[in-house]
CSV table of C-alpha atoms and ligand atoms in Angstrom, one decimal:
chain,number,residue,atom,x,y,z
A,1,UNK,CA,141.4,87.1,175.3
A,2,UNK,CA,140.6,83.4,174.9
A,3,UNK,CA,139.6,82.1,171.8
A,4,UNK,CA,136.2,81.3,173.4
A,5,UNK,CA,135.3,84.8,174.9
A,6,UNK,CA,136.3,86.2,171.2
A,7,UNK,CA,133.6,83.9,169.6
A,8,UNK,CA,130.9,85.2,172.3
A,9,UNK,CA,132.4,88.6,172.6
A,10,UNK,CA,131.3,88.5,168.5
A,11,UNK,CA,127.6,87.7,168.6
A,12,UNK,CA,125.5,90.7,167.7
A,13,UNK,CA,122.4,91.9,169.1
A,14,UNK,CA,119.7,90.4,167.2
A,15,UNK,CA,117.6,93.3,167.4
A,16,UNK,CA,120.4,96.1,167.1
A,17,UNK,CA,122.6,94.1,164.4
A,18,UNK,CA,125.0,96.6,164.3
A,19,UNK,CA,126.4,96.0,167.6
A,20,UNK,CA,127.8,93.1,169.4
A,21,UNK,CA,127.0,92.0,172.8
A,22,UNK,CA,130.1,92.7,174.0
A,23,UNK,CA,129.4,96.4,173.4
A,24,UNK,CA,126.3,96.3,174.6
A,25,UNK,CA,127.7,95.1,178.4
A,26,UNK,CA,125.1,92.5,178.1
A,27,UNK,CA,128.1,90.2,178.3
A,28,UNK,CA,129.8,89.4,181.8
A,29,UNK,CA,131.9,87.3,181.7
A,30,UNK,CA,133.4,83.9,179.6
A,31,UNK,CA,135.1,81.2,181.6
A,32,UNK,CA,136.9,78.2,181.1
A,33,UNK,CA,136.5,75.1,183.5
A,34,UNK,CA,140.6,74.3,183.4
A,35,UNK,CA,139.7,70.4,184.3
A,36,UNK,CA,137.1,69.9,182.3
A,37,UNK,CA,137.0,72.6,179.3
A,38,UNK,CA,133.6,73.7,179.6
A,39,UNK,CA,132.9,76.9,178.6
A,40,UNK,CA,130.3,79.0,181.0
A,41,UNK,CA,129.2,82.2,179.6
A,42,UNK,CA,127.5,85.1,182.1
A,43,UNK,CA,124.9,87.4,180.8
A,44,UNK,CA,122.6,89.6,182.0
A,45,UNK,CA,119.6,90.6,179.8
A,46,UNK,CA,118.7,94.3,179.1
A,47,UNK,CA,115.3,95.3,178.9
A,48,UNK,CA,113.0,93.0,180.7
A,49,UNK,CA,111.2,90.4,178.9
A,50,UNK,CA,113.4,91.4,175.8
A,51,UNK,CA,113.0,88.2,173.6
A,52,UNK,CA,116.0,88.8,172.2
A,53,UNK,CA,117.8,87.0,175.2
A,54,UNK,CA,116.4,83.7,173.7
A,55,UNK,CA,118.0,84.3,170.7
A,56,UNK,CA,121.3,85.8,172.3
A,57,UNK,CA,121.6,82.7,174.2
A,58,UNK,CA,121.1,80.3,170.9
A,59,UNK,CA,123.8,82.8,169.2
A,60,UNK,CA,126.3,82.0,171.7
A,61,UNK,CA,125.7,78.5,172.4
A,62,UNK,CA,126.2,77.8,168.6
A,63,UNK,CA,129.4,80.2,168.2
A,64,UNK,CA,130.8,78.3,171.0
A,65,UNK,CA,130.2,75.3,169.5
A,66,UNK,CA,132.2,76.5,166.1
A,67,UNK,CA,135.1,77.0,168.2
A,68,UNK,CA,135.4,73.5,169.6
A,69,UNK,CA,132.7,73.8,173.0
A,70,UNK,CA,129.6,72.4,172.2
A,71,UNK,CA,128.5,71.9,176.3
A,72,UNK,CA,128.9,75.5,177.1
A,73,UNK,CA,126.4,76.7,179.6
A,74,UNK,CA,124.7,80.1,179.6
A,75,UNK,CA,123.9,81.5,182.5
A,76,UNK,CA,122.0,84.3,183.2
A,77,UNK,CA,122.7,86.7,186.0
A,78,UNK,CA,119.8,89.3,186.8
A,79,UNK,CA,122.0,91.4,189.0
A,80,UNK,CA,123.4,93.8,189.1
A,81,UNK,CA,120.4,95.2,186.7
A,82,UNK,CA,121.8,95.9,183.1
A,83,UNK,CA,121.4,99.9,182.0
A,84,UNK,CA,122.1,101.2,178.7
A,85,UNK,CA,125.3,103.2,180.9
A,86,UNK,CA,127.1,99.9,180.2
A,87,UNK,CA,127.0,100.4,177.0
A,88,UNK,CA,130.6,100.7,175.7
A,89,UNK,CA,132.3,103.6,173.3
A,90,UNK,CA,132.3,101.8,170.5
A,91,UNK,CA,129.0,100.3,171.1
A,92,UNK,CA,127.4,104.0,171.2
A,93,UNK,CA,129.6,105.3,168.3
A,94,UNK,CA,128.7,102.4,166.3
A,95,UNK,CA,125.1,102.8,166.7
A,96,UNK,CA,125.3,106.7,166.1
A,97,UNK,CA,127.2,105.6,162.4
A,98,UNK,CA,124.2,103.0,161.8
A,99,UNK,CA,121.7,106.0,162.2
A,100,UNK,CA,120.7,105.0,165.4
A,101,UNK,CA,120.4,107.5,168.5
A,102,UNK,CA,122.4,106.3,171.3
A,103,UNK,CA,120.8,106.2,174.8
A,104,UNK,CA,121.6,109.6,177.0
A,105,UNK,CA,123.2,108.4,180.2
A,106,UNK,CA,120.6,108.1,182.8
A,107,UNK,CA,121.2,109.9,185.8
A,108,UNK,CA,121.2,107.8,189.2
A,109,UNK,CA,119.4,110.5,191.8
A,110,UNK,CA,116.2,109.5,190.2
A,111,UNK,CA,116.2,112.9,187.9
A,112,UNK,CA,114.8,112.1,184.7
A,113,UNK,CA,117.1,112.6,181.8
A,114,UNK,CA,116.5,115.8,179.4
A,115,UNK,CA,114.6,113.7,176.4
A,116,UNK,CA,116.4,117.3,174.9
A,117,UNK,CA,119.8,115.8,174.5
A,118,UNK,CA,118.8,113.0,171.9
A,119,UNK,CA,120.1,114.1,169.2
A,120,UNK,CA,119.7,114.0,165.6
A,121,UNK,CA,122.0,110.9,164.6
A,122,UNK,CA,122.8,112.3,160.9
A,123,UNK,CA,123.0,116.0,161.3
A,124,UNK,CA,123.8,116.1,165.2
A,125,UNK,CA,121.1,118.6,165.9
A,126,UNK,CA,119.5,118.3,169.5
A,127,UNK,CA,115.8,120.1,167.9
A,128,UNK,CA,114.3,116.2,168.4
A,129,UNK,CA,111.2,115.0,168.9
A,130,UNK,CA,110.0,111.6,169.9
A,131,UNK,CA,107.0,110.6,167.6
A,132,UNK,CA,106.3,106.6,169.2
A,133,UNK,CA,107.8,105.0,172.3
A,134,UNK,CA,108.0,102.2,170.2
A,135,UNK,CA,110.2,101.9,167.2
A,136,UNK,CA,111.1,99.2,165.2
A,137,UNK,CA,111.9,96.9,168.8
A,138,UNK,CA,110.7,97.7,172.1
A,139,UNK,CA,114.1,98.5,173.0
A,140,UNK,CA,114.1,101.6,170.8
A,141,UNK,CA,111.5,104.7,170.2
A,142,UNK,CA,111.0,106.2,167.3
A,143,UNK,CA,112.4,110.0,166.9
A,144,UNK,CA,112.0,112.4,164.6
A,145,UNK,CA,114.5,115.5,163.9
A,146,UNK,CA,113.1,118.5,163.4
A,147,UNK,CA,116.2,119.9,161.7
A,148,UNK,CA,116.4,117.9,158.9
A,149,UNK,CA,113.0,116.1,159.0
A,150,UNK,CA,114.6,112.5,159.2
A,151,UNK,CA,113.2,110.1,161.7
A,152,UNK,CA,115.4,107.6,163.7
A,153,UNK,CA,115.4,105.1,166.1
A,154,UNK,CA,116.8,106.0,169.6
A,155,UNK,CA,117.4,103.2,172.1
A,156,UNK,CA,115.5,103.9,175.3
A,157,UNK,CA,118.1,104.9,178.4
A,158,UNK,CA,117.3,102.5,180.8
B,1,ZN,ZN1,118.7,115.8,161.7
């Protein structure tokens, strides 16, 4: 991995600050022009209107710059269309540790996912309940578990 796609691959979500946006799959891809050295990053942005792409894009322009490419380019890339199945292993195991519900996978025939098999991120029970669609970002809803009575955000499946 090159140096520049290890500063990019580092930026965290700046709404999910547990989780980079490598894990997230928000990043594509991180190439080097070999003639001229300039770095153009590939991203696609998850939730629509998310204004945490601004930000994102800010992040990685200026940890490019730390590594020696101040000119690098981010490009945005709308398709194929981002879904919280692109979320890596480590991305969903480090939100579960930060308290945070990971999204169910969504299933493609148009079936919508059993809202039943969110589960409770600190006790692991599935007797969840979701209390707002919004949580603390409109990326997440707010659950609540009826277990041990702890609410908790749980990124939307998308
Ligand atoms: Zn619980």
């Amino acid at each position: 991995m090159s140096r520049a796609r290890q500063a990019v691959a580092a930026v965290v979500d700046p709404e999910i600050r547990v989780v980079t946006i490598d894990d997230l799959g928000i990043l594509r891809s991180v190439q080097e022009d070999p003639a001229t050295g300039r770095v153009v990053v590939t991203i696609t942005p998850t939730y629509t209107g998310c204004p945490a792409m601004d930000v994102i894009r800010a992040d990685i322009r200026r940890a490019l710059a730390a590594v020696g490419h101040p000119d690098a380019e981010v490009r945005t890339v709308h398709s194929p269309a981002w879904s919280t199945d692109w979320i890596s292993d480590a991305g969903r195991a480090k939100l579960a540790a930060a308290g945070i519900a990971p999204p169910v996978p969504v299933r493609r025939d148009g079936v919508v996912p059993l809202t039943l098999a969110v589960r409770c991120p600190r006790c692991g029970s599935p007797e969840t309940e979701q209390l707002s669609r919004f949580g603390s970002t409109a990326c997440k809803a707010l659950w609540r578990c009826r277990s041990c009575a702890e609410p908790f955000d749980h990124v939307k499946a998308l």
